[in-house]
Amino acid sequence: MQTDDINPPPPPAPFRPDARDPMNFDDRVKLMISCEEIQERVHALGGELTARYQGKDLVIIGILNGTLLFMADLIRCMPMDLTLDFVGVSSYGSGMASGKLNWTKPLTSSLADRHVLVVEDILETGQTLDAVVKEVRSHSPASLSVCVLLNKNVPRKYPVRADYTGFEIGNEFVVGYGLDLDGQYRNLPFIGVFNPSDGAAVGTEASQVPMDGLIRIHLQFWSHFKDLTGTDKAELEIRENSTIAELAGIVYSTWSQLADHRHCALIAVGNNYALETDILKDGDTVSFFPPVQGG
Ligand code: IMP
Ligand code: MG
């Protein structure tokens, strides 16, 4: 048996348990990128990265939790010496998020004079990667590059770009292959668009009675959000026991013009500000506010 063979291995066979078949898993998740497409692209990325870093002292830093699956597949397509580290940073809230980053795990590796590749699941506003890149730079690495699985085609708010990209996608909320909505869906082996249109009907007819298993939510958009959506009131039918985070995901994909503001929006149920884990009930009135300056 040859032990010095450094050719990239063939792509691993796609993993597709029937229970996670995109066609029958969840009617709110529509297949966007299949297991096969992911494996093929990750394999190509692994080849490019191996060619670039072969023979160098490489540390790959994954941003938790979303990169779990991507990292696991990517490094298995890199037949070379490398080490791993992880940082824990989360920025994505339900719309309640202030936009402040929450650091849950610091870097533990020494990075000085080493080659660093930061791996992230998805680049949206750039806030998360910008913060991680700044932190890594402060450790004086020999080089620093960024690899993202998905690059969301939205205006960047932070000056950060990916050197390696798996797939370019539009302004849609995606789940699966590590990406979550309120902690769910990370274990899907494919990437899907979270599409509320099958699980939630948008309407303005207050008289309609919701179908079994659905609850009706009254939405109110305030201030600048009213201008962006073109309305101050709307209604949605969503699944019972949905959380604020799930509702926010639906609202931002239905009124995508609000999506850029999700990090700073405030959400209230009735007169009380809501937590992303709060469970909604039939007839709740949920308000979305832009940040207020001054006051
Ligand atoms: P950024 O900091 O605005 O660039 O957003 C990046 C972070 O937000 C990623 O680490 C993801 O955790 C999360 N995120 C952004 N867009 C999506 C999405 O469509 N689905 C799931 N998570 C997302
Ligand atoms: Mg993330």
CSV table of N, CA and C in Angstrom, one decimal, residues 13-116:
chain,number,residue,atom,x,y,z
A,13,ALA,N,-19.1,9.4,-0.9
A,13,ALA,CA,-20.5,9.2,-1.5
A,13,ALA,C,-21.4,10.1,-0.7
A,14,PRO,N,-22.4,10.7,-1.4
A,14,PRO,CA,-23.3,11.6,-0.7
A,14,PRO,C,-24.1,10.8,0.3
A,15,PHE,N,-24.4,11.4,1.4
A,15,PHE,CA,-25.1,10.8,2.5
A,15,PHE,C,-26.6,11.3,2.4
A,16,ARG,N,-27.5,10.4,2.1
A,16,ARG,CA,-28.9,10.8,1.9
A,16,ARG,C,-29.9,9.9,2.5
A,17,PRO,N,-30.0,9.9,3.9
A,17,PRO,CA,-31.0,9.1,4.5
A,17,PRO,C,-32.4,9.5,4.0
A,18,ASP,N,-33.3,8.5,3.8
A,18,ASP,CA,-34.6,8.8,3.2
A,18,ASP,C,-35.4,9.8,4.1
A,19,ALA,N,-35.2,9.8,5.4
A,19,ALA,CA,-36.0,10.7,6.3
A,19,ALA,C,-35.6,12.1,6.0
A,20,ARG,N,-34.5,12.4,5.4
A,20,ARG,CA,-34.1,13.7,5.1
A,20,ARG,C,-34.2,14.1,3.6
A,21,ASP,N,-35.0,13.2,2.9
A,21,ASP,CA,-35.2,13.5,1.5
A,21,ASP,C,-35.8,14.9,1.3
A,22,PRO,N,-35.2,15.7,0.5
A,22,PRO,CA,-35.7,17.1,0.4
A,22,PRO,C,-37.2,17.1,0.0
A,23,MET,N,-37.6,16.1,-0.7
A,23,MET,CA,-39.0,16.1,-1.2
A,23,MET,C,-40.0,15.8,-0.1
A,24,ASN,N,-39.6,15.2,0.9
A,24,ASN,CA,-40.6,14.8,1.9
A,24,ASN,C,-40.2,15.3,3.4
A,25,PHE,N,-39.2,16.0,3.5
A,25,PHE,CA,-38.7,16.4,4.9
A,25,PHE,C,-39.7,17.4,5.5
A,26,ASP,N,-39.9,18.5,4.9
A,26,ASP,CA,-40.6,19.6,5.6
A,26,ASP,C,-41.0,20.6,4.5
A,27,ASP,N,-42.3,20.8,4.4
A,27,ASP,CA,-42.8,21.5,3.2
A,27,ASP,C,-42.4,23.0,3.2
A,28,ARG,N,-41.8,23.5,4.3
A,28,ARG,CA,-41.3,24.8,4.3
A,28,ARG,C,-39.9,25.0,3.8
A,29,VAL,N,-39.2,23.8,3.6
A,29,VAL,CA,-37.8,23.8,3.2
A,29,VAL,C,-37.7,23.3,1.7
A,30,LYS,N,-37.3,24.2,0.8
A,30,LYS,CA,-37.3,23.8,-0.6
A,30,LYS,C,-35.8,23.6,-1.0
A,31,LEU,N,-35.5,22.5,-1.6
A,31,LEU,CA,-34.2,22.2,-2.1
A,31,LEU,C,-33.6,23.3,-2.9
A,32,MET,N,-32.4,23.7,-2.5
A,32,MET,CA,-31.6,24.7,-3.3
A,32,MET,C,-30.4,24.1,-3.8
A,33,ILE,N,-29.6,23.5,-3.0
A,33,ILE,CA,-28.3,22.9,-3.4
A,33,ILE,C,-28.3,21.4,-2.9
A,34,SER,N,-28.2,20.5,-3.8
A,34,SER,CA,-28.3,19.1,-3.4
A,34,SER,C,-27.0,18.6,-2.7
A,35,CYS,N,-27.1,17.4,-2.0
A,35,CYS,CA,-26.0,16.8,-1.4
A,35,CYS,C,-24.9,16.6,-2.4
A,36,GLU,N,-25.2,16.1,-3.6
A,36,GLU,CA,-24.2,15.8,-4.7
A,36,GLU,C,-23.5,17.1,-5.1
A,37,GLU,N,-24.3,18.2,-5.3
A,37,GLU,CA,-23.7,19.4,-5.7
A,37,GLU,C,-22.7,20.0,-4.6
A,38,ILE,N,-23.2,19.8,-3.4
A,38,ILE,CA,-22.3,20.3,-2.2
A,38,ILE,C,-21.0,19.5,-2.3
A,39,GLN,N,-21.1,18.1,-2.3
A,39,GLN,CA,-19.9,17.3,-2.3
A,39,GLN,C,-19.0,17.6,-3.4
A,40,GLU,N,-19.5,17.8,-4.6
A,40,GLU,CA,-18.7,18.1,-5.7
A,40,GLU,C,-17.9,19.4,-5.6
A,41,ARG,N,-18.6,20.4,-5.1
A,41,ARG,CA,-18.0,21.7,-4.9
A,41,ARG,C,-17.0,21.7,-3.8
A,42,VAL,N,-17.4,21.1,-2.7
A,42,VAL,CA,-16.4,21.0,-1.5
A,42,VAL,C,-15.2,20.3,-1.9
A,43,HIS,N,-15.3,19.3,-2.7
A,43,HIS,CA,-14.1,18.5,-3.2
A,43,HIS,C,-13.2,19.4,-4.1
A,44,ALA,N,-13.9,20.2,-4.9
A,44,ALA,CA,-13.1,21.1,-5.8
A,44,ALA,C,-12.4,22.2,-4.9
A,45,LEU,N,-13.1,22.7,-3.9
A,45,LEU,CA,-12.5,23.7,-3.0
A,45,LEU,C,-11.3,23.1,-2.2
A,46,GLY,N,-11.5,21.8,-1.8
A,46,GLY,CA,-10.4,21.1,-1.0
A,46,GLY,C,-9.2,21.0,-1.9
A,47,GLY,N,-9.4,20.7,-3.2
A,47,GLY,CA,-8.3,20.6,-4.1
A,47,GLY,C,-7.5,21.9,-4.3
A,48,GLU,N,-8.3,23.0,-4.5
A,48,GLU,CA,-7.7,24.3,-4.6
A,48,GLU,C,-6.9,24.7,-3.4
A,49,LEU,N,-7.5,24.5,-2.2
A,49,LEU,CA,-6.8,24.8,-0.9
A,49,LEU,C,-5.6,24.0,-0.7
A,50,THR,N,-5.7,22.7,-1.1
A,50,THR,CA,-4.5,21.8,-0.9
A,50,THR,C,-3.3,22.4,-1.8
A,51,ALA,N,-3.7,22.7,-3.0
A,51,ALA,CA,-2.6,23.2,-3.9
A,51,ALA,C,-2.0,24.5,-3.4
A,52,ARG,N,-2.8,25.3,-2.7
A,52,ARG,CA,-2.3,26.6,-2.2
A,52,ARG,C,-1.5,26.4,-0.9
A,53,TYR,N,-1.9,25.5,0.0
A,53,TYR,CA,-1.3,25.4,1.3
A,53,TYR,C,-0.3,24.2,1.5
A,54,GLN,N,-0.3,23.3,0.5
A,54,GLN,CA,0.6,22.1,0.6
A,54,GLN,C,2.0,22.5,1.1
A,55,GLY,N,2.5,21.9,2.1
A,55,GLY,CA,3.9,22.2,2.6
A,55,GLY,C,3.9,23.4,3.6
A,56,LYS,N,2.8,24.1,3.8
A,56,LYS,CA,2.8,25.2,4.7
A,56,LYS,C,2.2,24.8,6.0
A,57,ASP,N,2.5,25.7,7.0
A,57,ASP,CA,2.0,25.4,8.4
A,57,ASP,C,0.6,26.0,8.5
A,58,LEU,N,-0.4,25.2,8.2
A,58,LEU,CA,-1.8,25.7,8.0
A,58,LEU,C,-2.7,25.5,9.3
A,59,VAL,N,-3.4,26.5,9.7
A,59,VAL,CA,-4.4,26.4,10.8
A,59,VAL,C,-5.7,26.8,10.2
A,60,ILE,N,-6.7,25.9,10.2
A,60,ILE,CA,-8.0,26.2,9.7
A,60,ILE,C,-8.9,26.5,10.9
A,61,ILE,N,-9.5,27.7,10.8
A,61,ILE,CA,-10.3,28.1,12.0
A,61,ILE,C,-11.8,28.2,11.5
A,62,GLY,N,-12.6,27.3,12.1
A,62,GLY,CA,-14.0,27.3,11.8
A,62,GLY,C,-14.8,28.1,12.8
A,63,ILE,N,-15.8,28.8,12.2
A,63,ILE,CA,-16.7,29.6,13.1
A,63,ILE,C,-17.9,28.7,13.5
A,64,LEU,N,-18.1,28.5,14.8
A,64,LEU,CA,-19.2,27.7,15.3
A,64,LEU,C,-20.5,28.4,15.3
A,65,ASN,N,-21.6,27.7,15.1
A,65,ASN,CA,-21.8,26.3,15.0
A,65,ASN,C,-22.0,25.9,13.5
A,66,GLY,N,-22.2,26.9,12.7
A,66,GLY,CA,-22.7,26.7,11.3
A,66,GLY,C,-21.7,26.0,10.4
A,67,THR,N,-20.4,26.0,10.7
A,67,THR,CA,-19.4,25.4,9.8
A,67,THR,C,-19.2,23.9,10.1
A,68,LEU,N,-19.9,23.4,11.1
A,68,LEU,CA,-19.6,22.0,11.5
A,68,LEU,C,-19.5,21.0,10.3
A,69,LEU,N,-20.6,21.0,9.5
A,69,LEU,CA,-20.6,20.0,8.4
A,69,LEU,C,-19.6,20.3,7.3
A,70,PHE,N,-19.6,21.6,7.0
A,70,PHE,CA,-18.7,22.1,5.9
A,70,PHE,C,-17.2,21.8,6.2
A,71,MET,N,-16.8,22.1,7.4
A,71,MET,CA,-15.4,21.8,7.9
A,71,MET,C,-15.1,20.4,7.8
A,72,ALA,N,-16.1,19.5,8.3
A,72,ALA,CA,-15.8,18.1,8.3
A,72,ALA,C,-15.6,17.5,6.9
A,73,ASP,N,-16.4,18.0,6.0
A,73,ASP,CA,-16.2,17.5,4.6
A,73,ASP,C,-15.0,18.1,3.9
A,74,LEU,N,-14.8,19.4,4.2
A,74,LEU,CA,-13.7,20.1,3.5
A,74,LEU,C,-12.3,19.5,3.9
A,75,ILE,N,-12.1,19.4,5.2
A,75,ILE,CA,-10.8,18.9,5.6
A,75,ILE,C,-10.5,17.5,5.1
A,76,ARG,N,-11.6,16.7,4.9
A,76,ARG,CA,-11.4,15.3,4.4
A,76,ARG,C,-11.0,15.4,2.9
A,77,CYS,N,-11.2,16.5,2.2
A,77,CYS,CA,-10.7,16.7,0.8
A,77,CYS,C,-9.4,17.4,0.8
A,78,MET,N,-8.7,17.5,1.9
A,78,MET,CA,-7.4,18.1,2.0
A,78,MET,C,-6.3,17.2,2.5
A,79,PRO,N,-5.7,16.4,1.6
A,79,PRO,CA,-4.8,15.4,2.1
A,79,PRO,C,-3.4,16.0,2.3
A,80,MET,N,-3.3,16.7,3.4
A,80,MET,CA,-2.0,17.4,3.8
A,80,MET,C,-2.0,17.6,5.3
A,81,ASP,N,-0.9,18.1,5.8
A,81,ASP,CA,-0.8,18.4,7.2
A,81,ASP,C,-1.5,19.7,7.5
A,82,LEU,N,-2.4,19.7,8.5
A,82,LEU,CA,-3.0,20.9,8.9
A,82,LEU,C,-3.5,20.7,10.3
A,83,THR,N,-3.8,21.9,11.0
A,83,THR,CA,-4.4,21.8,12.3
A,83,THR,C,-5.7,22.6,12.3
A,84,LEU,N,-6.6,22.3,13.3
A,84,LEU,CA,-7.9,23.0,13.4
A,84,LEU,C,-8.0,23.8,14.6
A,85,ASP,N,-8.8,24.9,14.5
A,85,ASP,CA,-9.3,25.5,15.7
A,85,ASP,C,-10.7,26.0,15.4
A,86,PHE,N,-11.4,26.4,16.5
A,86,PHE,CA,-12.7,26.9,16.3
A,86,PHE,C,-12.9,28.2,17.1
A,87,VAL,N,-13.7,29.1,16.6
A,87,VAL,CA,-14.2,30.2,17.4
A,87,VAL,C,-15.7,30.2,17.5
A,88,GLY,N,-16.2,30.6,18.6
A,88,GLY,CA,-17.7,30.6,18.7
A,88,GLY,C,-18.1,32.1,18.6
A,89,VAL,N,-18.9,32.4,17.6
A,89,VAL,CA,-19.4,33.7,17.5
A,89,VAL,C,-20.8,33.6,16.9
A,90,SER,N,-21.8,34.2,17.5
A,90,SER,CA,-23.1,34.2,16.9
A,90,SER,C,-23.6,35.6,16.8
A,91,SER,N,-24.2,35.9,15.7
A,91,SER,CA,-24.7,37.3,15.5
A,91,SER,C,-26.2,37.2,15.1
A,92,TYR,N,-26.6,36.1,14.6
A,92,TYR,CA,-27.9,36.0,14.0
A,92,TYR,C,-29.0,35.8,15.0
A,93,GLY,N,-29.8,36.8,15.2
A,93,GLY,CA,-30.9,36.7,16.1
A,93,GLY,C,-32.2,36.5,15.4
A,94,SER,N,-33.3,36.7,16.1
A,94,SER,CA,-34.6,36.6,15.5
A,94,SER,C,-35.1,37.9,15.0
A,95,GLY,N,-34.3,38.9,15.0
A,95,GLY,CA,-34.8,40.2,14.7
A,95,GLY,C,-34.7,41.0,16.0
A,96,MET,N,-34.6,40.3,17.1
A,96,MET,CA,-34.4,40.9,18.4
A,96,MET,C,-32.9,41.3,18.6
A,97,ALA,N,-32.1,40.6,17.8
A,97,ALA,CA,-30.6,40.8,18.0
A,97,ALA,C,-30.3,42.2,17.8
A,98,SER,N,-29.4,42.7,18.6
A,98,SER,CA,-29.0,44.1,18.6
A,98,SER,C,-28.0,44.3,17.5
A,99,GLY,N,-27.4,43.2,16.9
A,99,GLY,CA,-26.3,43.3,16.0
A,99,GLY,C,-25.0,43.2,16.7
A,100,LYS,N,-25.0,43.1,18.0
A,100,LYS,CA,-23.8,42.9,18.7
A,100,LYS,C,-23.4,41.4,18.6
A,101,LEU,N,-22.2,41.1,18.5
A,101,LEU,CA,-21.7,39.7,18.4
A,101,LEU,C,-21.6,39.1,19.8
A,102,ASN,N,-21.9,37.8,19.8
A,102,ASN,CA,-21.8,37.1,21.1
A,102,ASN,C,-20.7,36.1,20.9
A,103,TRP,N,-19.6,36.3,21.6
A,103,TRP,CA,-18.4,35.4,21.5
A,103,TRP,C,-18.6,34.3,22.5
A,104,THR,N,-18.7,33.0,22.0
A,104,THR,CA,-19.0,31.9,22.9
A,104,THR,C,-17.8,31.1,23.1
A,105,LYS,N,-16.8,31.2,22.2
A,105,LYS,CA,-15.5,30.4,22.4
A,105,LYS,C,-14.4,31.2,21.8
A,106,PRO,N,-13.3,31.5,22.6
A,106,PRO,CA,-12.2,32.2,22.0
A,106,PRO,C,-11.2,31.2,21.2
A,107,LEU,N,-10.3,31.9,20.5
A,107,LEU,CA,-9.3,31.1,19.8
A,107,LEU,C,-8.3,30.5,20.8
A,108,THR,N,-7.9,29.2,20.6
A,108,THR,CA,-6.9,28.7,21.5
A,108,THR,C,-5.5,28.4,20.9
A,109,SER,N,-5.5,28.4,19.5
A,109,SER,CA,-4.2,28.1,18.9
A,109,SER,C,-3.3,29.3,18.9
A,110,SER,N,-2.0,29.1,18.8
A,110,SER,CA,-1.1,30.2,18.6
A,110,SER,C,-1.0,30.4,17.1
A,111,LEU,N,-1.2,31.6,16.6
A,111,LEU,CA,-1.3,31.8,15.1
A,111,LEU,C,-0.1,32.6,14.6
A,112,ALA,N,0.8,33.1,15.4
A,112,ALA,CA,1.9,33.9,14.9
A,112,ALA,C,2.7,33.2,13.9
A,113,ASP,N,2.9,33.8,12.7
A,113,ASP,CA,3.7,33.3,11.6
A,113,ASP,C,3.2,32.0,11.0
A,114,ARG,N,1.9,31.7,11.3
A,114,ARG,CA,1.3,30.5,10.6
A,114,ARG,C,0.3,31.0,9.6
A,115,HIS,N,0.0,30.1,8.7
A,115,HIS,CA,-1.0,30.4,7.6
A,115,HIS,C,-2.4,30.1,8.1
A,116,VAL,N,-3.3,31.1,8.1
A,116,VAL,CA,-4.6,30.9,8.7
A,116,VAL,C,-5.7,30.9,7.6
